[in-house]
Amino acid sequence: MGEDYYLILAGGIGAAKLIEGIAEIVDQESLKIIVNTGDDIELFGLKICPDLDIITYTLADVVDKEKGWGYQRDTFNCLSVLKNYYNTGWFNAGDKDLATHIYRTDLFKKRLNKTQITKLICNNLGIKAELIPMCNEPVETYIKTPEGWIHFEEFFIKYQCKPEVLNIEFRGINDARALEQVFTYIKKAKKIIICPSNPIVSIGTILGVKDIRKALSKVKNKVYGISPIIEGVTVKGPADKLMKCLGLEVSCVGVAGFYQDFLGHFIIDNKDHMLKPKIEELGIKCYCYDTLMINLKKKVELAQFIMNLD
Ligand code: GDP
């Protein structure tokens, strides 16, 4: 029996939906969330951590629920002027959102690290869960397209994931180190939940941080994942394109195969029920459920289903 907390591995929007559901049924204090920082980017001279911000705003209940990112009821006045100065105005930073980026950048200048900064931002917003950047070192994901290498955020937002993906690079990942307490959390957490996030550029990046994957593989029996792929397609985002680029089958079976060494349990969508035996052949316990979180009720139901599994 582990200690009284859950460890969650999270990307951005897909993860935030599930975390919102989980936070409805357990105290935020019992959640420790390792968040992908592989799509962090510097724009307008500001340090931006897209996934950390999505999860932070979600837990603080200030997120724009329609879009899944940014502050609700935000305005874009500053960005409309920034666009005159920079050609990076494709990044949608609202006025309130920019305040987070300014504060974070200021703290970086004062030599605080990403973990300390995240803690201050969370405290300020009254968040009780512990948000842990996957590492303090900078890691940036680059995508090779026929036009050359571009930052993942540029591929995702400016080019709307349209270019062909020829290669993926996680710049800085070899120097990335997890905080020491992450390994204690992996050992002692009651359950470890792998959110339905992009398996390559969100969860994959976290797994790329030295020794995280190995530590998870030692506690396989308490690792629970949720497939981000339903009926062979992503709910949102480029996971399918990126999986194809790495030679993986674009299906919940492909995701299970990618996670096979550390995944004990996998929740796939009811619509994929016929694939359950293929996942069990990989030595992973498989469960079918309605995993499409279209509203709060669905988020809570999925969270409850996961929490109830032995
Ligand atoms: P991003 O960084 O904002 O793109 O977000 P994530 O990395 O957290 O997640 C993107 C992945 O989440 C995509 O592969 C989606 O298919 C998946 N996803 C988003 N919403 C849902 C949902 O409601 N259910 C499931 N099963 N997957 C989802």
XYZ file of C-alpha atoms and ligand atoms in Angstrom:
338
model
C 0.000 0.000 0.000
C 1.484 3.330 -1.055
C 1.267 6.702 0.632
C -1.780 8.825 0.402
C -1.098 10.597 -2.869
C -1.448 10.086 -6.582
C 1.243 10.860 -9.124
C 0.083 12.108 -12.506
C 2.084 12.542 -15.734
C 0.571 15.323 -17.801
C 0.793 17.209 -21.068
C -1.612 20.028 -21.868
C -5.260 20.018 -22.898
C -5.977 16.247 -22.829
C -4.363 16.006 -19.403
C -6.137 19.079 -18.061
C -9.538 17.552 -18.818
C -8.798 14.448 -16.792
C -7.127 16.392 -13.991
C -10.218 18.600 -13.707
C -12.261 15.421 -13.211
C -9.811 13.964 -10.684
C -9.736 17.221 -8.698
C -13.529 16.993 -8.346
C -13.294 13.692 -6.471
C -10.041 13.857 -4.501
C -8.400 16.706 -2.589
C -5.916 18.699 -4.640
C -3.438 18.183 -1.767
C -3.235 14.508 -2.728
C -2.143 15.225 -6.300
C 1.443 15.457 -7.494
C 1.609 16.268 -11.170
C 4.722 16.000 -13.335
C 4.132 18.322 -16.269
C 5.785 18.263 -19.679
C 8.018 21.271 -20.298
C 9.287 20.064 -23.672
C 7.168 22.564 -25.575
C 8.406 25.543 -23.574
C 9.368 28.457 -25.767
C 10.773 31.961 -25.504
C 8.810 34.602 -27.421
C 8.686 38.402 -27.064
C 11.617 37.972 -24.653
C 9.312 36.015 -22.326
C 9.602 32.483 -20.972
C 6.441 30.572 -21.824
C 5.547 27.104 -20.468
C 2.342 26.157 -22.313
C 1.540 22.861 -20.576
C 2.362 24.121 -17.077
C 0.078 27.099 -17.686
C -2.823 24.969 -18.962
C -2.678 22.705 -15.913
C -2.194 25.658 -13.547
C -5.138 27.624 -14.938
C -7.302 24.486 -14.915
C -6.608 23.740 -11.246
C -7.108 27.407 -10.350
C -10.429 27.308 -12.223
C -9.518 30.326 -14.341
C -8.927 28.453 -17.616
C -10.875 29.288 -20.746
C -12.926 26.096 -20.899
C -13.944 26.524 -24.528
C -10.386 26.715 -25.791
C -8.825 24.587 -23.057
C -5.903 27.032 -22.642
C -5.387 30.609 -21.497
C -7.429 32.670 -19.050
C -11.197 32.797 -19.389
C -12.583 36.147 -20.623
C -9.076 37.289 -21.571
C -8.422 40.126 -24.024
C -5.647 40.309 -26.599
C -4.796 44.018 -26.637
C -1.120 43.643 -25.857
C -0.689 40.913 -28.486
C -2.338 43.086 -31.146
C 0.473 45.637 -30.643
C 3.231 43.047 -30.127
C 2.378 41.730 -33.591
C 3.668 45.027 -35.007
C 7.043 44.447 -33.423
C 7.499 40.682 -33.756
C 6.708 38.098 -36.408
C 5.802 35.653 -33.623
C 2.327 37.090 -33.082
C 0.871 33.715 -34.100
C 1.318 32.645 -30.462
C -1.998 33.441 -28.793
C -1.038 35.110 -25.539
C -3.879 36.954 -23.860
C -3.331 39.970 -21.622
C -3.804 38.070 -18.355
C -1.767 35.154 -19.677
C 1.079 37.561 -20.502
C 1.180 38.537 -16.831
C 2.167 34.942 -15.997
C 4.893 34.997 -18.649
C 6.223 38.359 -17.422
C 6.270 37.181 -13.794
C 7.981 33.890 -14.741
C 10.594 35.704 -16.838
C 11.280 38.155 -14.021
C 11.805 35.292 -11.560
C 14.135 33.520 -13.984
C 16.173 36.738 -14.130
C 16.320 36.632 -10.328
C 17.853 33.160 -10.696
C 14.956 31.082 -9.432
C 14.540 27.766 -11.223
C 11.439 26.454 -13.011
C 10.310 24.382 -10.024
C 10.541 27.317 -7.616
C 8.794 29.617 -10.069
C 5.988 27.116 -10.676
C 5.472 26.851 -6.916
C 5.178 30.629 -6.552
C 2.695 30.887 -9.412
C 0.632 28.010 -7.978
C 0.663 29.504 -4.475
C -0.460 32.807 -5.874
C -3.413 31.152 -7.600
C -4.335 29.114 -4.515
C -3.487 25.741 -6.047
C -3.077 22.966 -3.508
C -1.808 20.254 -5.862
C 1.947 20.022 -6.331
C 2.898 20.864 -9.919
C 6.335 19.637 -10.854
C 8.035 20.659 -14.102
C 9.589 17.495 -15.586
C 13.031 19.132 -15.185
C 14.596 22.522 -14.539
C 16.839 22.373 -17.585
C 15.536 23.837 -20.848
C 14.206 21.253 -23.301
C 12.706 22.309 -26.621
C 10.922 20.101 -29.116
C 11.686 20.675 -32.789
C 9.889 19.199 -35.780
C 11.595 18.643 -39.128
C 9.299 19.535 -42.029
C 10.099 19.658 -45.754
C 10.836 23.393 -45.177
C 13.312 22.689 -42.349
C 13.283 22.487 -38.539
C 10.657 24.487 -36.641
C 9.741 24.710 -32.956
C 6.865 22.409 -31.967
C 4.672 25.370 -30.963
C 5.181 26.924 -34.398
C 4.266 23.609 -36.039
C 1.244 23.263 -33.731
C -0.159 26.803 -33.781
C 1.215 28.717 -36.758
C 1.102 25.805 -39.210
C -1.810 23.983 -37.469
C 0.069 20.654 -37.630
C -0.303 20.631 -41.435
C 3.316 20.119 -42.640
C 4.637 16.636 -43.203
C 6.694 15.470 -40.194
C 10.086 14.097 -41.206
C 11.754 13.957 -37.822
C 11.409 15.020 -34.167
C 14.150 16.279 -31.868
C 14.031 16.986 -28.133
C 16.818 19.513 -27.793
C 18.391 19.469 -24.344
C 16.750 16.212 -23.203
C 20.092 14.486 -22.535
C 20.910 17.063 -19.873
C 17.441 16.992 -18.314
C 17.258 15.732 -14.732
C 14.155 15.050 -12.667
C 13.926 16.425 -9.144
C 15.084 13.901 -6.574
C 11.641 13.718 -4.935
C 10.084 12.530 -8.205
C 11.701 9.129 -7.651
C 10.286 8.961 -4.137
C 6.864 9.867 -5.511
C 7.148 7.137 -8.150
C 8.005 4.597 -5.449
C 5.430 5.680 -2.897
C 2.400 7.013 -4.801
C -0.826 5.102 -4.360
C -1.389 5.142 -8.116
C 0.431 6.642 -11.089
C -1.787 8.005 -13.822
C -0.552 8.618 -17.362
C -2.978 11.174 -18.810
C -4.455 10.889 -22.297
C -1.818 13.249 -23.618
C 0.327 13.228 -26.709
C 2.456 10.073 -26.221
C 5.412 11.492 -28.155
C 5.754 15.203 -27.392
C 4.098 15.312 -23.946
C 4.384 11.975 -22.120
C 7.296 10.876 -24.345
C 9.297 13.935 -23.348
C 8.751 13.296 -19.625
C 9.791 9.661 -20.179
C 12.944 10.952 -21.868
C 14.154 12.616 -18.666
C 16.931 10.457 -17.217
C 15.761 7.443 -15.198
C 12.035 8.318 -15.107
C 11.068 5.552 -17.505
C 13.216 3.002 -15.659
C 11.748 4.032 -12.283
C 8.201 3.644 -13.635
C 8.973 0.190 -15.016
C 9.778 -0.963 -11.474
C 6.267 -0.126 -10.252
C 4.356 -1.270 -13.338
C 1.465 -2.708 -11.332
C 0.311 0.702 -10.169
C 0.749 2.561 -13.464
C -2.572 3.356 -15.182
C -2.728 4.964 -18.626
C -5.598 6.316 -20.687
C -5.399 6.145 -24.469
C -5.349 9.494 -26.266
C -6.155 7.644 -29.510
C -9.744 6.590 -30.167
C -10.634 4.568 -33.281
C -7.198 5.228 -34.753
C -7.383 9.025 -34.581
C -6.440 11.703 -32.086
C -9.160 13.656 -30.364
C -7.075 16.738 -31.049
C -3.518 17.601 -32.043
C -0.784 15.869 -34.027
C -0.213 12.660 -32.013
C -1.182 10.525 -35.040
C 1.299 12.267 -37.361
C 4.090 12.059 -34.812
C 3.411 8.396 -34.008
C 3.483 7.577 -37.728
C 6.791 9.414 -38.086
C 8.289 7.182 -35.377
C 6.945 4.058 -37.079
C 4.258 3.370 -34.452
C 0.802 2.025 -35.257
C -1.721 4.857 -34.814
C -4.124 3.143 -32.424
C -4.524 2.477 -28.734
C -2.462 -0.689 -29.362
C 0.341 1.463 -30.780
C 0.282 3.650 -27.654
C 0.216 0.573 -25.385
C 3.212 -0.847 -27.259
C 5.089 2.419 -26.790
C 4.362 2.298 -23.029
C 4.690 -1.486 -22.671
C 7.745 -1.546 -20.405
C 6.087 0.448 -17.614
C 2.320 0.258 -18.145
C 0.386 -2.120 -15.890
C -3.135 -1.010 -16.813
C -4.577 0.727 -19.870
C -8.006 2.267 -20.307
C -9.094 2.329 -23.920
C -12.286 3.727 -25.349
C -15.393 1.524 -25.589
C -15.260 2.082 -29.332
C -11.944 0.188 -29.428
C -13.181 -2.776 -27.348
C -12.194 -5.264 -30.075
C -8.533 -4.284 -29.544
C -8.534 -5.262 -25.858
C -7.058 -8.770 -26.495
C -4.162 -7.232 -28.456
C -3.296 -5.018 -25.497
C -3.559 -7.907 -23.062
C -1.153 -9.848 -25.296
C 1.381 -7.139 -24.366
C 1.009 -8.114 -20.702
C -1.080 -5.030 -19.878
C -4.454 -5.227 -18.104
C -6.974 -3.512 -20.322
C -10.326 -1.887 -19.537
C -12.896 -0.273 -21.831
C -14.695 2.935 -20.904
C -16.144 6.063 -22.515
C -12.956 8.147 -22.517
C -14.131 11.131 -24.561
C -14.345 13.912 -21.968
C -16.828 16.256 -23.610
C -18.105 17.801 -20.366
C -17.435 17.875 -16.636
C -19.677 14.855 -16.012
C -17.617 12.737 -18.434
C -14.366 13.977 -16.897
C -15.526 13.044 -13.404
C -16.890 9.660 -14.510
C -13.603 8.721 -16.183
C -11.640 9.924 -13.147
C -13.888 7.873 -10.840
C -13.485 4.794 -13.050
C -9.685 5.048 -12.850
C -9.671 5.678 -9.099
C -11.904 2.634 -8.514
C -9.656 0.219 -10.413
C -7.564 -2.135 -8.268
P -1.663 19.405 -25.817
O -0.231 19.481 -25.332
O -2.449 20.610 -25.453
O -1.834 18.955 -27.224
O -2.345 18.324 -24.941
P -1.941 16.896 -24.465
O -0.580 16.510 -24.852
O -2.356 16.775 -23.050
O -2.962 16.018 -25.218
C -3.225 15.879 -26.540
C -3.797 14.463 -26.695
O -4.908 14.317 -25.819
C -4.263 14.173 -28.078
O -3.588 13.029 -28.547
C -5.753 13.905 -27.911
O -6.168 12.862 -28.743
C -5.904 13.548 -26.458
N -7.183 13.937 -25.904
C -7.694 15.180 -25.830
N -8.933 15.140 -25.295
C -9.217 13.840 -25.023
C -10.344 13.149 -24.466
O -11.366 13.725 -24.108
N -10.248 11.778 -24.346
C -9.131 11.080 -24.750
N -9.142 9.759 -24.595
N -8.061 11.703 -25.285
C -8.093 13.065 -25.416
